[in-house]
Short mmCIF file of C-alpha atoms in Angstrom, two decimals:
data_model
loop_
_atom_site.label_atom_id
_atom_site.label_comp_id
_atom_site.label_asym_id
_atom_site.label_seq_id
_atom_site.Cartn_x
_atom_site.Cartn_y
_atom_site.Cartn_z
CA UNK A 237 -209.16 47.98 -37.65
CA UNK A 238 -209.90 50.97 -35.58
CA UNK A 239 -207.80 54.31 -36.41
CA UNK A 240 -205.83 54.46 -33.01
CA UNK A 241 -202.89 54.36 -33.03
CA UNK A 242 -199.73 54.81 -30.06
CA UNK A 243 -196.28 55.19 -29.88
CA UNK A 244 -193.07 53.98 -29.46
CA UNK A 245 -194.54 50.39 -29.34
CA UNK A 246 -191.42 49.28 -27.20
CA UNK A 247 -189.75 51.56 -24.87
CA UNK A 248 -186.92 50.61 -22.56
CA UNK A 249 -185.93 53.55 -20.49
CA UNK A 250 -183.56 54.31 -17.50
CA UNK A 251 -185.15 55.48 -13.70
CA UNK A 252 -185.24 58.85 -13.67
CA UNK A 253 -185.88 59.99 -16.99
CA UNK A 254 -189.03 61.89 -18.69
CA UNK A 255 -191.07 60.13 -20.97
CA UNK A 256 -194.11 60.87 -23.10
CA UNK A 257 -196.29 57.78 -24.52
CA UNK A 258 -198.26 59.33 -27.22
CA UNK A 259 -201.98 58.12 -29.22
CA UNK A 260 -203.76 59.66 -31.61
CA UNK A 261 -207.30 58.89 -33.17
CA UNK A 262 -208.55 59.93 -36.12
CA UNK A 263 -212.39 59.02 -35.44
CA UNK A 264 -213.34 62.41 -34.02
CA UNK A 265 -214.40 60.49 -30.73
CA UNK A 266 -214.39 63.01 -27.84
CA UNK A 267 -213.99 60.13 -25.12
CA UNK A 268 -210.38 59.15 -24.72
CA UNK A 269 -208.90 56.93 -21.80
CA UNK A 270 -205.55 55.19 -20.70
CA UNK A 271 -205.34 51.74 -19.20
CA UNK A 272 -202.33 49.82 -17.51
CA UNK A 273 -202.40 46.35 -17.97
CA UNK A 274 -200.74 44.64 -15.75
CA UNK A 275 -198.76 41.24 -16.21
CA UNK A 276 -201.56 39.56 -14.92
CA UNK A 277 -203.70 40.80 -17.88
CA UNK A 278 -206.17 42.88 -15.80
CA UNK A 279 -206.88 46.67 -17.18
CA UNK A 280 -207.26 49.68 -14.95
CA UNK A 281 -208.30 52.97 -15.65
CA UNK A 282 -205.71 55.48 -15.12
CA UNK A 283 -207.06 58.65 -16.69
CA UNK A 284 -209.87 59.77 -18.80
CA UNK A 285 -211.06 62.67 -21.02
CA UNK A 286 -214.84 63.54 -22.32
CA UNK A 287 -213.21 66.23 -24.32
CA UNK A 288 -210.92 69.04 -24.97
CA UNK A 289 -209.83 70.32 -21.83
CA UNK A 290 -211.48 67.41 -19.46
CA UNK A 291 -209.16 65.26 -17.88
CA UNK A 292 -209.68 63.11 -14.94
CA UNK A 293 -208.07 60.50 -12.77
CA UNK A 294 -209.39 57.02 -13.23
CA UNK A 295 -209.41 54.03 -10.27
CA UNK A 296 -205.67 53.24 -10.35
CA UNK A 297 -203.83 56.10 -8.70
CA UNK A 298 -200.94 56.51 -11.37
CA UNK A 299 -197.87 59.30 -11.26
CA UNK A 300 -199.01 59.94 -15.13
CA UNK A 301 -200.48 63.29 -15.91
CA UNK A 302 -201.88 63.68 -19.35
CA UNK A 303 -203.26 66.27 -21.11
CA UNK A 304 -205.82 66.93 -23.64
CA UNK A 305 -205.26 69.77 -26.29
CA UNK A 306 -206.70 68.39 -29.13
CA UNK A 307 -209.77 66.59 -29.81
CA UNK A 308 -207.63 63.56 -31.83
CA UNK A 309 -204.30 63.40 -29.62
CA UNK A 310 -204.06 61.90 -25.36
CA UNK A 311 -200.35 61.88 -24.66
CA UNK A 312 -199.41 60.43 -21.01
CA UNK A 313 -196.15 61.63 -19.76
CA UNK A 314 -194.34 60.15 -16.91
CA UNK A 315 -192.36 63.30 -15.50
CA UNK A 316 -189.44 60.61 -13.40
CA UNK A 317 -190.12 56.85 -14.96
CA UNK A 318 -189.37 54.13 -11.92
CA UNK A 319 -189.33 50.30 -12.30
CA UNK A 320 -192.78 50.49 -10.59
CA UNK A 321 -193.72 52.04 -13.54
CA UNK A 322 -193.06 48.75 -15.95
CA UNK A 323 -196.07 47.97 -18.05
CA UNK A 324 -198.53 47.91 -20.74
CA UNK A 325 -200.34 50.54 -21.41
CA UNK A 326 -203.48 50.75 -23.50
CA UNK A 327 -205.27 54.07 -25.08
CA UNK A 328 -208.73 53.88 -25.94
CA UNK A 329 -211.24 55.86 -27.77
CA UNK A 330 -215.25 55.78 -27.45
CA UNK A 331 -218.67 58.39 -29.27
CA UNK A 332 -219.72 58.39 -25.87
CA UNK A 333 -219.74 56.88 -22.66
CA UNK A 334 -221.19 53.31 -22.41
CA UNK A 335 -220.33 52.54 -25.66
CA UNK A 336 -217.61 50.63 -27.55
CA UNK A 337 -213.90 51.15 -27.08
CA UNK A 338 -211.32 51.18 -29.31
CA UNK A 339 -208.28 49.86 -28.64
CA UNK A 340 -204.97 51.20 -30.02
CA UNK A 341 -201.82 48.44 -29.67
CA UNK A 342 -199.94 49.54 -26.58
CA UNK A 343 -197.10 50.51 -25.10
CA UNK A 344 -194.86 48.40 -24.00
CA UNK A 345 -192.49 50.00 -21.03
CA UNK A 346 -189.68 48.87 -19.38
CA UNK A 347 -187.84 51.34 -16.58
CA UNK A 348 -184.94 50.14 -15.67
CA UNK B 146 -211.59 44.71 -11.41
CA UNK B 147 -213.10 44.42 -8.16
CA UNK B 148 -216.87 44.38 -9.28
CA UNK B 149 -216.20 41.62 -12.50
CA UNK B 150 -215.38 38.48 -11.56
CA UNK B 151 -214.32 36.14 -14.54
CA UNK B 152 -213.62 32.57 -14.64
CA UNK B 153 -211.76 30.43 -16.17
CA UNK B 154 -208.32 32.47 -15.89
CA UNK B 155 -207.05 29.70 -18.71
CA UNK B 156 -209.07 27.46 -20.75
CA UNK B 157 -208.14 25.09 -23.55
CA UNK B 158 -210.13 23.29 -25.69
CA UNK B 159 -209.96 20.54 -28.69
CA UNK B 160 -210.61 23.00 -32.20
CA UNK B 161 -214.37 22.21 -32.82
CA UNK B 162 -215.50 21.99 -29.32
CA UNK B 163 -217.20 24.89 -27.35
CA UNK B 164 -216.03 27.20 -24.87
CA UNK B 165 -217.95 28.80 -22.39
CA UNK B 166 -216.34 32.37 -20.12
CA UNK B 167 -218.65 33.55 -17.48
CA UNK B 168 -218.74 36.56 -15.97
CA UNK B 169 -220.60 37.86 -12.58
CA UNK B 170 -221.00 41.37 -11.41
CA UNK B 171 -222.14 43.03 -8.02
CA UNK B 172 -224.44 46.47 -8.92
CA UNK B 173 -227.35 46.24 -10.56
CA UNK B 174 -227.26 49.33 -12.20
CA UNK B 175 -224.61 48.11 -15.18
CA UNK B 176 -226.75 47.48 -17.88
CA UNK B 177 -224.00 47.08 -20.76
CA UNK B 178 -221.45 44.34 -21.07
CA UNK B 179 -219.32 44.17 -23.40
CA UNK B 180 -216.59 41.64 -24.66
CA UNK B 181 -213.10 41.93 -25.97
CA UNK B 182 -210.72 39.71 -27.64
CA UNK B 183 -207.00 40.42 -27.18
CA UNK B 184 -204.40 38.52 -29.31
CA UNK B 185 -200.72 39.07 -28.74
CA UNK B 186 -199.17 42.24 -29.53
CA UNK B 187 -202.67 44.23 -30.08
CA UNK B 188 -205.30 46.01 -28.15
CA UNK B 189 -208.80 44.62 -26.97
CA UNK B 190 -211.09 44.62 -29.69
CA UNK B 191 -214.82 44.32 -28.90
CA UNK B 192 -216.22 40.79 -30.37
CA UNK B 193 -219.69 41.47 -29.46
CA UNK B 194 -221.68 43.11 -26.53
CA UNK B 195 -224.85 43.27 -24.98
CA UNK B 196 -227.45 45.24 -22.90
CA UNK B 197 -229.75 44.49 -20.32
CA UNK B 198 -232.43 44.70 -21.82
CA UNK B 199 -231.73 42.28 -24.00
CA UNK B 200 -231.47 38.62 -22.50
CA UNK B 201 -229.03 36.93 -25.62
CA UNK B 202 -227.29 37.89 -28.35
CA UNK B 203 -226.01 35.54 -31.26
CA UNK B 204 -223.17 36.42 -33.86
CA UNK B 205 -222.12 33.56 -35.98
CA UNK B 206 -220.33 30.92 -33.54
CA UNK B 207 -220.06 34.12 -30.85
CA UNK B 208 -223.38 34.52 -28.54
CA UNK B 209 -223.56 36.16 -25.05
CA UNK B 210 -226.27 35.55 -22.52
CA UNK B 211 -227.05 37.92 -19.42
CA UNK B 212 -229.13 36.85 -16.44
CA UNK B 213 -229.78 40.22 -14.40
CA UNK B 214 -231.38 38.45 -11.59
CA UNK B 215 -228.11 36.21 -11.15
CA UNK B 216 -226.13 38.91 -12.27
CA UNK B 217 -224.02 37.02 -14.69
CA UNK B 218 -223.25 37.11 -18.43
CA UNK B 219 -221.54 34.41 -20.41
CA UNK B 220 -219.49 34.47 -23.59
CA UNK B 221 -220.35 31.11 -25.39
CA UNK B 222 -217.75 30.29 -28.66
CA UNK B 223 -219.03 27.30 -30.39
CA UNK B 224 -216.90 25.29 -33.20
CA UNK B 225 -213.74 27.10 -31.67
CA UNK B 226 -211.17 27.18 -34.21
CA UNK B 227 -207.21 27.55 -33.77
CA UNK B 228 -207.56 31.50 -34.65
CA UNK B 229 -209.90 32.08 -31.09
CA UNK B 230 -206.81 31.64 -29.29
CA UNK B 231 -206.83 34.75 -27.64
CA UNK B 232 -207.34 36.35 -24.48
CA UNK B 233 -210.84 37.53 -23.89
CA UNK B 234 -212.04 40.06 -21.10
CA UNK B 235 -215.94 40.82 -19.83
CA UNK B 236 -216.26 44.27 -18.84
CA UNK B 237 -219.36 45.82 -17.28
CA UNK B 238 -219.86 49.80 -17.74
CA UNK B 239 -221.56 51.49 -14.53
CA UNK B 240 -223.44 54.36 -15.52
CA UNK B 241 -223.47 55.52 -12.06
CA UNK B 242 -219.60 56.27 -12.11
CA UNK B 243 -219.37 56.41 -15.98
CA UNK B 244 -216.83 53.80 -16.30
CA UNK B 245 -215.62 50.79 -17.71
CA UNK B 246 -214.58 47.42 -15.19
CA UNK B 247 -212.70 44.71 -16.87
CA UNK B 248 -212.36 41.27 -15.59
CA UNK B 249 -209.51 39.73 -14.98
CA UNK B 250 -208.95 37.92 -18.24
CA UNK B 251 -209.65 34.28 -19.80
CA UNK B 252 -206.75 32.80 -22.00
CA UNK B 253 -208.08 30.69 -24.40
CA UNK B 254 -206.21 28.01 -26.02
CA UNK B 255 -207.51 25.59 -29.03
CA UNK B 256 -205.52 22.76 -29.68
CA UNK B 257 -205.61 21.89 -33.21
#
């Protein structure tokens, strides 16, 4: 089992409101992403980080900003959550690039 | 994602038969390709990998082959048992853009 873990699990929230979707490692791994999975099962990159301080976009243009503080902790926050914005999403971990992922559990969102 | 390309979508299978999930990918400069086994309610979690300069890779019943000159890689499960049924995803990492593609995703059922 990989130490990554996110939370809430669940979260059923109304349009309109601020949410933060939060995951934590306790590897020391400086690479850190966030993935939506969509109902179709595919993942897509939505942001990344290489390190304190380093954040970047990823392939799927997303409304999500996140930030990167600390070396162990990659919250995403949704500033005004839509229905659009219904899905899993999936925080990873990595040593470095090219190499394994962890996986924490997901998120599961629902805006309605 | 749009450079992966991963086939079956479903696949079910008698417990003690094989299953074969192929992959094919477009640039030639991925040379890792890893493969990740999602069960319900979890993240991915890698179930073996392999580079390119490597040509097969065997763990237990799980091996993955890789012909670069096709540009495909194959996930091969033999004496599937009722606990494989998962869904599995092929992912390719491009160095060039330092980045993960998944593909889109292989249920696998075995029928008991």
């Amino acid at each position: 089992e990989a130490d990554i873990y996110q939370t809430p699990r669940y979260l059923v929230i109304g349009t309109g409101k601020k949410i933060t979707l939060e995951c934590s490692q306790t590897m020391g791994h400086d690479k850190m992403y966030w993935y939506q999975q969509d109902p179709g099962m595919e993942l897509h990159l939505i942001h990344y980080s290489y390190g304190v301080n380093s954040t970047e976009k990823g392939d799927l243009s997303s409304e999500s900003t996140v930030s990167r503080i600390r070396t162990e902790h990659f919250p995403l926050t949704l500033e005004s959550a839509r229905p659009s914005h219904t899905s899993q999403y999936l925080c990873a971990s990595s040593v470095r690039q090219g190499g394994e992922q962890y996986f924490g559990p997901g998120t599961r969102l629902t805006v309605t | 994602g749009e450079n992966v390309e991963q086939h079956p979508s479903t696949l079910s299978v008698q417990e003690g038969d094989s299953a074969v999930i192929k992959c094919t990918y477009s640039d030639s400069a991925s040379n890792y390709f890893p493969w990740y086994k999602q069960e319900l309610g979890k993240g991915p979690q890698l179930i073996i990998d392999i580079r390119s300069n490597v040509g097969e890779k065997k763990d237990q019943r799980i091996a993955v082959t890789l012909n670069k000159t096709a540009k495909h890689f194959s996930l091969h499960i033999t004496e599937t048992q009722p606990e494989d049924s998962a869904v599995y995803f092929c992912a390719e990492f491009l160095y060039n853009f330092n980045k993960f593609y998944f593909g889109s995703g292989t249920k696998l059922n075995v029928k008991p």
